[in-house]
């Protein structure tokens, strides 16, 4: 057992050479060796497909020769390492915008961990901020200086949050359960930049908290189905709350898609082996029993209310500009452990959403709307996500990819196989995808299209459970501890096409630990790699940014953070670290303002125990005054949103 000081010193010694400048010959050699001159995919399809505000990205004028010859990220790599504080590249400011427990709604009490209660928490910023979306304020003088920030709150850890919470209390204290329920969900906050600095607008008419009690409507083909009916909701259309909201998306019509991921963890109790839902629950890992809310709330007890578990695991659509609107669970997008829901307007005007199901050996999905997107403000967009085709990806060994439609009555998705209706297919999306022979992936996290290039990136975070006889072309590493990134390219830039091509952009990890990485990636330099990719952001210049989840001083010599990743030209596959989180944390939600001058990030679970990370063996960091970001004795670590800007102004990383 180390003391805190020893642990911190040891971590400092793990640092590696910061040098990140390979000779151009080294880079060329690595590139040619790896990709056989890009298999003829050098040309970039330029798509002018993004519709107008609120989130607009201008179409690229065309491929620049400059991309081939020069790295596109202009900043100094911060190199490996980690500590109690966060760190951003030289020349940038990383300012705390809002923390767990800060006021969101009128009447919210000031944060006081010793007297935290559910009533206060419902009005305050929730715990473990994850996805962030920025929506410019209509009519703002500068759309990149004034907007709404939407925020997911994924999960809670009472033992980190509350001074009174020991393991025993968490299991037996109803008040703690109620605080945790109030700290889940999401928030809308209004934010403004003045004199270079961002602040939350107090008393905003847009401010909103959503939690585990918020009324939410079920929409789409599964709404009202018998399998969604409960004793308190015989209609099968009115759910209370959303659970474990992880990644998300912002639609071109100005709504927020918030994704329910590990919903299984909230249920306890069980159903009989012959019960209608027994197979369904088994496939989704229900019951997870991460929380014991079912002790006080019957709906989380499968024995009392089995269908409640079918009412979670969906993508929730929320109108952030109308705080009185009822969020909607869009069942047409399927039920699984949704990571994110980033989309792109196809060249024919239909909206295409790419989605990962984040669990080992799960699938990559795509949803294509039946209707075309209308300009923002048009009511025709309101329920556009209720009708469309959900498909699942099969990555073929020859570099092609087939989207297999999950359509009731087609192929094996029939009544004989247990699917009596379209609703059944959506409620048991995973089992339907199994029947079609989809490719089992290494934990799909964010899947995001780059509107500049038309290419789509799939973040596969890791899968140490894959054995040598389970590898395939798209998941080529056994014991894949560090993950990889797959690039999908739609034929003719048509995101609705049934056949794409695919390639591996990057095998992740430390080349000194995983030699096959060095042989297959263009990193070529000690600090030019990243591990365990998770959330993805594409900035207005079409550059790819990757956030990570799972790095520790023990395993990769660094805490999680944000990397710029080259996707084109000679430096393709080369990563540079721009920001790192404090020990124990994970980086979520990277999002840029439309001018690329502000980068918002969400630091999740700082101080969470993470092996030998400094300080995190000893959970009560609060006693020592080293808990981020307050650094005050008695104050626990607080997940927070950070606004990053360039000192003196200008676009990030240019
Ligand atoms: Fe909640 Fe897949 O990360
Ligand atoms: Ca997370
Ligand atoms: Ca994630
Ligand atoms: Ca993750």
XYZ file of C-alpha atoms and ligand atoms in Angstrom:
660
model
C 0.000 0.000 0.000
C 1.441 3.350 -1.001
C 0.959 6.622 0.725
C -0.579 9.270 -1.483
C 2.746 11.024 -1.852
C 4.488 7.802 -2.869
C 1.829 6.995 -5.392
C 2.066 10.415 -6.913
C 5.871 10.274 -7.127
C 5.743 6.856 -8.707
C 3.283 8.069 -11.283
C 5.544 10.931 -12.215
C 8.306 8.450 -12.954
C 6.253 6.602 -15.522
C 6.558 9.533 -17.913
C 7.916 8.865 -21.374
C 9.919 10.891 -23.821
C 7.851 13.870 -24.869
C 9.538 14.145 -28.207
C 6.997 13.759 -30.976
C 8.791 14.677 -34.135
C 9.465 11.761 -36.428
C 11.436 12.386 -39.562
C 9.284 12.642 -42.641
C 11.012 9.485 -43.921
C 9.850 7.559 -40.860
C 6.319 8.731 -41.349
C 6.302 7.897 -45.034
C 7.732 4.451 -44.386
C 5.113 3.696 -41.767
C 2.329 4.934 -43.982
C 3.293 3.006 -47.075
C 3.946 -0.145 -45.129
C 0.581 -0.034 -43.447
C -1.949 0.962 -45.939
C -0.693 0.156 -49.405
C -1.298 3.720 -50.542
C -4.717 3.934 -48.942
C -6.163 1.213 -51.135
C -7.143 3.838 -53.640
C -9.249 5.764 -51.156
C -7.217 8.964 -51.378
C -10.006 10.940 -52.932
C -12.291 12.658 -50.500
C -15.930 13.007 -51.363
C -16.929 16.521 -50.505
C -20.489 16.701 -49.331
C -22.423 19.871 -48.813
C -25.033 18.059 -46.854
C -25.315 19.795 -43.529
C -28.432 21.896 -43.386
C -28.400 25.347 -41.872
C -28.412 26.543 -38.309
C -28.472 25.895 -35.431
C -25.391 23.753 -35.899
C -23.856 24.431 -39.244
C -20.648 23.222 -40.777
C -19.661 24.739 -44.059
C -18.736 22.410 -46.861
C -15.074 22.121 -47.635
C -13.864 23.795 -50.814
C -12.058 20.614 -51.752
C -9.090 18.565 -50.792
C -6.053 20.598 -49.988
C -2.594 19.377 -50.869
C -1.654 20.928 -47.566
C -3.435 18.099 -45.738
C -1.024 15.578 -47.152
C 2.115 17.414 -46.199
C 1.336 19.003 -42.855
C -0.146 17.873 -39.576
C -3.465 19.630 -39.140
C -3.269 20.126 -35.373
C -1.140 23.071 -34.349
C -0.371 22.703 -30.645
C 2.320 21.152 -28.482
C 1.476 17.615 -27.349
C 1.178 17.638 -23.550
C 2.777 14.190 -23.438
C 2.122 11.348 -20.994
C 1.458 11.736 -17.294
C -1.271 12.651 -14.865
C -1.932 14.242 -11.507
C -4.550 15.703 -9.230
C -5.269 18.580 -11.609
C -6.327 18.711 -15.241
C -3.968 20.085 -17.876
C -4.348 21.688 -21.285
C -1.802 22.404 -24.002
C 0.413 25.466 -23.629
C -1.246 28.705 -24.615
C -4.789 27.649 -23.673
C -7.054 28.300 -20.711
C -9.213 25.522 -19.265
C -11.854 27.179 -17.070
C -14.429 25.421 -14.926
C -17.890 26.374 -16.227
C -20.184 24.407 -13.923
C -19.757 21.620 -11.374
C -21.920 18.929 -9.860
C -24.144 20.599 -7.252
C -24.024 24.109 -8.742
C -27.447 25.766 -9.091
C -29.392 25.263 -12.330
C -32.988 26.145 -11.405
C -34.410 28.928 -9.220
C -34.315 28.114 -5.524
C -31.416 25.680 -5.806
C -29.405 25.598 -2.598
C -25.686 26.329 -2.649
C -23.623 23.145 -2.829
C -22.978 21.641 0.584
C -21.955 17.981 0.529
C -22.712 17.586 4.235
C -26.374 18.470 3.763
C -26.976 17.278 0.199
C -30.586 16.155 -0.274
C -32.835 15.032 -3.119
C -34.939 18.212 -3.160
C -31.873 20.372 -3.640
C -30.237 17.997 -6.080
C -33.278 18.165 -8.382
C -32.539 21.879 -8.852
C -28.775 21.529 -9.110
C -26.354 20.316 -11.756
C -26.318 16.500 -11.780
C -23.490 14.017 -11.358
C -21.073 12.602 -13.923
C -21.629 14.942 -16.839
C -21.186 13.023 -20.100
C -22.470 14.162 -23.526
C -22.383 17.907 -24.230
C -24.223 19.610 -27.078
C -23.998 23.296 -27.961
C -26.911 25.035 -29.681
C -26.403 28.659 -30.731
C -29.037 31.053 -29.415
C -31.275 32.066 -32.312
C -30.693 35.726 -33.090
C -27.497 35.931 -31.035
C -25.100 38.669 -32.131
C -22.405 35.987 -32.192
C -23.752 32.414 -32.312
C -20.455 31.132 -30.907
C -20.674 33.384 -27.856
C -24.208 32.671 -26.688
C -26.153 29.432 -26.675
C -27.573 26.509 -24.800
C -25.431 23.726 -23.470
C -27.208 20.392 -23.009
C -25.612 17.896 -20.654
C -26.189 14.213 -19.863
C -25.660 12.913 -16.312
C -24.735 9.287 -16.722
C -24.467 7.683 -13.301
C -23.726 8.325 -9.630
C -21.239 7.063 -7.056
C -22.619 7.856 -3.617
C -19.427 6.856 -1.853
C -17.570 9.587 -3.763
C -20.361 12.163 -3.523
C -21.517 12.117 0.065
C -19.371 12.302 3.176
C -21.891 10.164 5.090
C -22.069 7.394 2.522
C -20.218 4.225 3.387
C -20.862 1.037 1.429
C -23.402 -0.053 4.030
C -25.377 3.205 3.853
C -25.634 3.085 0.080
C -27.466 -0.196 0.297
C -29.770 0.716 3.144
C -30.379 4.451 2.980
C -33.432 5.566 1.017
C -32.366 9.208 1.153
C -29.143 8.375 -0.629
C -31.053 6.499 -3.329
C -33.289 9.540 -3.824
C -30.293 11.879 -4.128
C -28.800 9.553 -6.718
C -32.037 9.447 -8.696
C -32.164 13.241 -8.671
C -28.531 13.485 -9.838
C -29.171 11.342 -12.966
C -30.677 12.544 -16.245
C -29.658 15.777 -17.865
C -29.679 19.566 -17.845
C -30.103 22.503 -20.173
C -28.108 25.592 -19.233
C -27.770 28.914 -21.038
C -24.158 29.986 -21.506
C -22.597 33.227 -22.664
C -19.091 34.422 -23.446
C -18.228 37.959 -22.412
C -14.773 39.537 -22.258
C -13.365 36.203 -23.398
C -14.788 34.150 -20.514
C -17.776 31.809 -20.420
C -20.416 31.930 -17.699
C -23.730 30.241 -16.995
C -26.625 32.690 -17.376
C -28.384 32.751 -13.994
C -32.175 32.701 -14.048
C -32.355 31.605 -17.689
C -35.843 30.832 -18.963
C -34.350 27.818 -20.770
C -32.789 26.220 -17.672
C -34.024 22.688 -17.137
C -33.281 19.555 -15.138
C -34.410 16.125 -16.206
C -34.073 13.249 -13.734
C -35.396 9.770 -12.995
C -38.890 11.124 -12.184
C -39.381 13.459 -15.175
C -42.427 12.540 -17.317
C -41.265 11.192 -20.681
C -43.459 10.025 -23.539
C -42.854 6.830 -25.487
C -43.003 7.545 -29.233
C -42.642 5.528 -32.408
C -43.619 1.988 -33.379
C -43.272 0.422 -29.908
C -45.349 3.075 -28.099
C -48.331 1.568 -26.317
C -47.201 -2.013 -26.868
C -48.227 -4.532 -24.206
C -44.594 -5.183 -23.311
C -44.243 -1.530 -22.265
C -47.336 -1.444 -20.033
C -46.994 -1.340 -16.242
C -49.342 -1.096 -13.281
C -48.799 2.647 -13.040
C -48.891 3.153 -16.815
C -51.497 0.882 -18.443
C -51.097 2.940 -21.637
C -47.467 1.890 -22.207
C -46.769 5.460 -23.290
C -45.708 7.381 -20.180
C -42.364 6.600 -18.583
C -40.822 8.361 -15.635
C -37.265 9.416 -16.276
C -34.250 8.374 -18.247
C -31.323 6.255 -17.057
C -27.579 6.154 -17.595
C -27.568 8.778 -20.349
C -24.176 8.512 -21.944
C -23.444 10.005 -25.375
C -25.909 11.733 -27.660
C -26.345 13.976 -30.625
C -27.702 17.331 -31.760
C -30.096 17.233 -34.694
C -30.124 19.792 -37.524
C -33.627 20.767 -36.381
C -32.301 21.822 -32.983
C -33.111 18.959 -30.633
C -30.962 16.978 -28.254
C -30.718 13.198 -28.524
C -29.781 11.685 -25.165
C -28.853 8.012 -25.120
C -29.714 5.504 -22.411
C -26.761 3.162 -22.077
C -26.326 0.741 -19.156
C -29.979 0.666 -18.100
C -29.689 -2.905 -16.868
C -27.744 -1.782 -13.795
C -30.785 -0.168 -12.204
C -32.967 -3.243 -11.859
C -33.028 -5.905 -9.235
C -35.272 -8.831 -8.393
C -35.992 -11.453 -11.019
C -38.578 -13.084 -13.224
C -39.306 -16.806 -13.378
C -37.252 -18.816 -15.912
C -40.309 -19.331 -18.151
C -41.375 -15.664 -18.012
C -42.087 -13.940 -21.335
C -39.147 -11.561 -20.758
C -36.600 -14.013 -19.349
C -34.683 -14.419 -22.623
C -34.859 -10.711 -23.372
C -33.493 -9.811 -19.947
C -30.706 -12.335 -20.223
C -29.589 -10.889 -23.561
C -29.347 -7.391 -22.032
C -27.837 -8.371 -18.689
C -30.992 -7.345 -16.797
C -30.819 -7.409 -13.793
C -27.517 -5.619 -13.259
C -28.189 -4.601 -9.658
C -25.627 -1.809 -9.645
C -28.147 0.137 -7.605
C -30.756 -1.091 -5.170
C -33.439 1.450 -5.889
C -35.878 -1.442 -6.187
C -35.739 -1.746 -2.417
C -37.840 1.438 -2.177
C -39.266 1.839 -5.652
C -41.272 -1.129 -6.924
C -40.748 -0.222 -10.560
C -37.062 -1.140 -10.333
C -37.928 -4.579 -8.970
C -38.374 -7.059 -11.842
C -40.463 -9.381 -9.683
C -43.050 -6.630 -9.215
C -42.878 -4.705 -12.473
C -41.029 -6.705 -15.148
C -42.003 -4.479 -18.078
C -40.334 -1.427 -16.553
C -36.990 -2.708 -17.854
C -38.360 -2.573 -21.412
C -39.020 1.143 -20.987
C -35.311 1.997 -20.801
C -32.465 1.551 -23.290
C -33.803 4.050 -25.812
C -32.729 7.272 -27.484
C -34.555 10.221 -25.902
C -35.290 13.350 -27.963
C -35.559 16.632 -26.057
C -36.361 20.162 -27.274
C -33.943 22.312 -25.272
C -35.590 25.548 -26.387
C -38.902 24.588 -24.753
C -38.404 23.681 -21.089
C -42.071 22.699 -20.815
C -41.850 20.148 -23.646
C -42.158 16.445 -22.869
C -39.066 14.447 -23.876
C -39.760 11.485 -26.153
C -38.234 8.018 -26.252
C -37.810 7.344 -29.971
C -38.396 3.611 -30.167
C -37.762 3.412 -33.921
C -34.047 3.734 -33.118
C -34.043 0.438 -31.240
C -33.401 -0.653 -27.695
C -29.861 -1.434 -26.677
C -27.044 0.080 -24.608
C -26.954 3.230 -26.676
C -23.666 5.080 -26.597
C -24.420 7.993 -28.925
C -26.643 9.179 -31.757
C -24.615 11.455 -34.009
C -26.103 12.037 -37.436
C -25.641 13.590 -40.827
C -28.070 14.885 -43.423
C -27.715 12.680 -46.468
C -27.408 14.235 -49.906
C -31.044 13.341 -50.612
C -32.145 15.153 -47.451
C -32.889 12.149 -45.249
C -31.323 12.087 -41.796
C -28.900 9.274 -40.987
C -27.943 8.433 -37.395
C -25.051 6.132 -36.533
C -25.126 4.314 -33.192
C -22.946 1.983 -31.158
C -24.159 -0.579 -28.617
C -21.488 -0.353 -25.958
C -20.764 -3.820 -24.728
C -18.181 -6.392 -25.744
C -19.212 -8.249 -28.923
C -22.150 -5.926 -29.636
C -23.037 -4.168 -32.864
C -22.923 -0.946 -34.863
C -26.324 0.349 -36.040
C -27.677 2.910 -38.493
C -31.075 4.603 -38.656
C -32.312 6.317 -41.829
C -35.421 8.497 -41.616
C -38.215 7.878 -44.091
C -38.760 11.610 -44.577
C -36.423 14.388 -45.590
C -35.254 16.948 -43.042
C -36.899 20.351 -43.297
C -35.302 23.638 -42.268
C -35.179 24.264 -38.511
C -38.457 25.505 -37.119
C -40.562 23.442 -39.526
C -43.025 21.312 -37.574
C -42.525 18.490 -40.077
C -39.290 17.614 -38.254
C -41.062 17.116 -34.955
C -41.676 13.388 -35.218
C -39.336 12.578 -38.095
C -37.484 10.026 -35.920
C -40.612 7.888 -35.531
C -40.446 6.476 -39.040
C -37.411 4.992 -40.737
C -35.262 1.912 -41.188
C -32.910 0.578 -38.513
C -30.019 -1.542 -39.797
C -27.052 -3.339 -38.286
C -23.536 -3.582 -39.710
C -21.785 -6.644 -41.068
C -18.111 -5.926 -41.778
C -16.958 -8.282 -44.520
C -13.370 -9.497 -44.715
C -12.950 -8.018 -48.201
C -13.288 -4.459 -46.894
C -16.951 -4.067 -47.743
C -19.710 -3.506 -45.236
C -23.370 -4.456 -45.517
C -26.166 -2.694 -43.646
C -28.669 -5.389 -42.766
C -32.175 -3.969 -42.252
C -33.990 -5.006 -39.087
C -37.403 -5.230 -40.699
C -40.196 -7.307 -39.237
C -41.297 -10.130 -41.532
C -38.094 -10.107 -43.579
C -35.566 -12.908 -43.515
C -35.344 -14.555 -40.138
C -37.097 -11.759 -38.247
C -40.425 -13.547 -38.129
C -43.102 -14.679 -35.752
C -41.617 -18.172 -35.811
C -38.472 -16.674 -34.289
C -40.382 -14.796 -31.626
C -40.985 -11.464 -33.341
C -44.730 -10.954 -33.607
C -44.546 -7.286 -34.530
C -42.306 -4.361 -35.375
C -42.410 -3.428 -31.695
C -40.904 -6.797 -30.749
C -38.002 -6.187 -33.131
C -37.334 -2.796 -31.545
C -37.654 -4.003 -27.940
C -35.302 -6.921 -28.623
C -33.049 -5.245 -31.165
C -30.022 -7.259 -30.118
C -31.697 -10.620 -30.680
C -32.941 -9.527 -34.103
C -29.428 -8.414 -35.034
C -28.061 -11.781 -33.862
C -30.306 -13.539 -36.373
C -28.961 -11.454 -39.271
C -25.324 -12.316 -38.595
C -24.106 -8.829 -37.706
C -20.425 -8.422 -36.802
C -19.609 -8.637 -33.112
C -17.444 -5.621 -32.335
C -14.979 -4.593 -29.620
C -17.393 -2.372 -27.627
C -18.704 0.276 -30.026
C -18.764 3.718 -28.425
C -19.293 6.891 -30.486
C -19.891 6.586 -34.227
C -19.607 9.927 -35.966
C -19.699 11.116 -39.566
C -17.283 13.773 -40.760
C -19.337 16.132 -42.967
C -16.157 17.383 -44.641
C -15.089 13.999 -45.950
C -18.236 11.881 -45.771
C -16.318 9.259 -43.818
C -17.712 7.781 -40.632
C -15.601 6.890 -37.601
C -16.348 4.085 -35.162
C -14.682 4.165 -31.783
C -14.118 0.618 -30.477
C -12.964 1.120 -26.951
C -11.521 -2.295 -26.018
C -12.411 -5.938 -25.561
C -9.993 -7.974 -23.514
C -12.429 -10.872 -23.752
C -11.819 -11.527 -27.452
C -9.824 -14.702 -27.895
C -7.489 -15.580 -30.760
C -10.117 -17.748 -32.421
C -12.668 -14.925 -32.236
C -10.716 -12.326 -34.205
C -12.099 -11.133 -37.522
C -11.068 -8.570 -40.100
C -12.765 -5.635 -38.367
C -11.733 -6.760 -34.876
C -8.292 -8.163 -35.572
C -6.764 -8.181 -32.086
C -7.180 -10.853 -29.454
C -7.110 -9.472 -25.899
C -7.811 -6.024 -27.350
C -7.039 -3.954 -24.291
C -6.505 -0.629 -26.003
C -9.189 -0.567 -28.684
C -9.158 0.604 -32.290
C -10.892 2.977 -34.665
C -12.666 1.847 -37.817
C -13.391 4.162 -40.723
C -16.500 3.524 -42.825
C -16.918 5.067 -46.260
C -20.335 5.226 -47.926
C -20.423 4.435 -51.617
C -20.724 7.670 -53.629
C -21.108 9.602 -50.394
C -24.574 8.104 -49.959
C -25.074 7.425 -46.245
C -28.265 5.498 -46.999
C -26.469 3.007 -49.268
C -26.671 -0.610 -48.206
C -23.025 -1.209 -49.017
C -20.088 0.781 -47.655
C -16.383 0.073 -47.560
C -14.394 0.088 -44.344
C -10.812 0.238 -43.136
C -8.983 0.355 -39.837
C -7.839 3.907 -39.173
C -5.934 3.114 -36.022
C -5.024 0.298 -33.711
C -4.680 1.985 -30.366
C -2.271 1.561 -27.497
C 1.275 1.975 -26.409
C 3.595 0.482 -29.028
C 6.041 -0.486 -26.298
C 3.358 -2.617 -24.612
C 1.561 -3.869 -27.708
C 4.127 -4.407 -30.469
C 1.476 -5.169 -33.082
C 0.289 -1.593 -32.645
C 3.651 -0.205 -33.641
C 3.633 -2.362 -36.722
C 0.193 -1.339 -37.801
C -0.295 2.274 -36.890
C 1.371 5.375 -38.181
C 2.187 6.606 -34.718
C 5.899 6.099 -35.050
C 6.607 8.194 -31.990
C 6.387 7.396 -28.315
C 3.759 9.971 -27.406
C 1.865 9.866 -30.690
C -0.608 7.195 -29.651
C -3.833 6.983 -27.729
C -5.701 4.167 -26.007
C -9.310 3.267 -25.294
C -11.071 5.672 -27.662
C -14.577 6.667 -26.623
C -16.306 9.950 -27.545
C -15.601 11.532 -30.926
C -15.929 15.146 -32.039
C -15.446 16.633 -35.496
C -14.662 20.346 -35.488
C -15.796 22.855 -38.128
C -12.561 22.289 -40.019
C -13.327 18.588 -40.302
C -10.620 17.516 -37.875
C -11.184 14.472 -35.692
C -10.876 14.662 -31.908
C -10.930 11.570 -29.719
C -11.711 11.413 -26.007
C -10.571 8.391 -24.036
C -11.961 6.302 -21.178
C -9.877 3.882 -19.191
C -6.295 5.124 -19.201
C -4.501 4.942 -15.868
C -0.968 5.622 -14.748
C -0.595 1.880 -14.252
C -1.751 0.743 -17.676
C -0.768 3.504 -20.109
C 1.228 5.973 -18.032
C -1.389 8.689 -18.412
C -4.834 9.743 -17.396
C -7.634 10.062 -19.928
C -7.868 13.057 -22.166
C -8.485 14.502 -25.600
C -6.380 13.807 -28.660
C -6.327 15.350 -32.105
C -6.124 12.489 -34.618
C -4.944 12.939 -38.188
C -7.197 11.143 -40.660
C -5.760 12.173 -44.009
C -2.420 12.411 -45.700
C 0.983 11.287 -44.572
C 0.224 11.746 -40.901
C -2.955 9.657 -40.924
C -3.245 7.768 -37.637
C -0.988 10.119 -35.722
C -2.363 11.414 -32.417
C -1.453 14.367 -30.227
C -2.762 14.952 -26.729
C -4.383 18.341 -26.123
C -5.948 17.944 -22.678
C -5.891 15.524 -19.768
C -8.317 14.946 -16.915
C -7.369 14.730 -13.240
C -6.618 11.298 -11.826
C -9.490 8.857 -11.758
C -11.474 10.812 -14.346
C -12.694 10.124 -17.853
C -13.111 12.633 -20.647
C -16.560 12.999 -22.196
C -18.592 15.292 -24.365
C -16.054 17.200 -26.429
C -17.899 19.805 -28.506
C -16.810 22.935 -30.336
C -18.640 26.184 -30.846
C -19.279 26.778 -34.580
C -16.270 29.138 -34.788
C -13.921 26.467 -33.342
C -12.772 29.026 -30.771
C -14.234 27.251 -27.746
C -14.012 23.595 -26.846
C -16.309 22.378 -24.089
C -15.409 19.115 -22.379
C -17.011 17.137 -19.536
C -14.748 15.668 -16.878
C -16.495 12.605 -15.545
C -15.877 10.764 -12.256
C -12.685 12.559 -11.137
C -11.197 10.773 -8.140
C -12.852 7.456 -8.945
C -10.604 4.596 -7.828
C -8.437 3.572 -10.750
C -5.708 1.204 -9.717
C -2.532 3.037 -8.931
C -3.610 6.470 -10.103
C -2.392 9.095 -7.685
C -4.681 9.367 -4.717
C -7.462 7.247 -6.071
C -6.773 4.191 -3.918
C -8.021 6.331 -1.078
C -11.543 7.339 -1.992
C -12.004 10.180 0.511
C -9.786 12.581 -1.387
C -11.989 15.266 0.104
C -10.262 14.902 3.453
C -6.967 15.906 1.940
C -7.984 18.986 0.017
C -6.689 17.564 -3.261
C -10.053 16.773 -4.853
C -10.589 18.426 -8.244
C -11.640 21.076 -9.001
C -12.223 22.773 -5.625
C -9.090 21.569 -3.808
C -10.667 22.406 -0.460
C -10.691 20.120 2.577
C -14.096 18.542 3.042
C -15.150 19.057 -0.564
C -15.392 15.858 -2.650
C -14.241 15.631 -6.255
C -16.884 17.155 -8.554
C -17.528 16.182 -12.161
C -17.474 19.464 -14.091
C -17.812 21.047 -17.510
C -14.684 22.863 -18.690
C -14.497 25.626 -21.303
C -11.208 25.676 -23.212
C -10.142 28.767 -25.159
C -6.947 30.043 -26.719
C -5.177 32.740 -24.774
C -5.417 35.899 -26.838
C -8.242 34.433 -28.956
C -8.392 32.356 -32.106
C -9.413 28.916 -33.263
C -8.373 25.893 -31.209
C -5.294 24.067 -32.509
C -4.569 26.368 -35.426
Fe -21.096 5.444 -21.084
Fe -20.001 3.697 -23.448
O -19.708 4.976 -22.233
Ca -18.734 7.094 -18.901
Ca -18.819 6.904 -23.343
Ca -16.510 4.186 -22.153
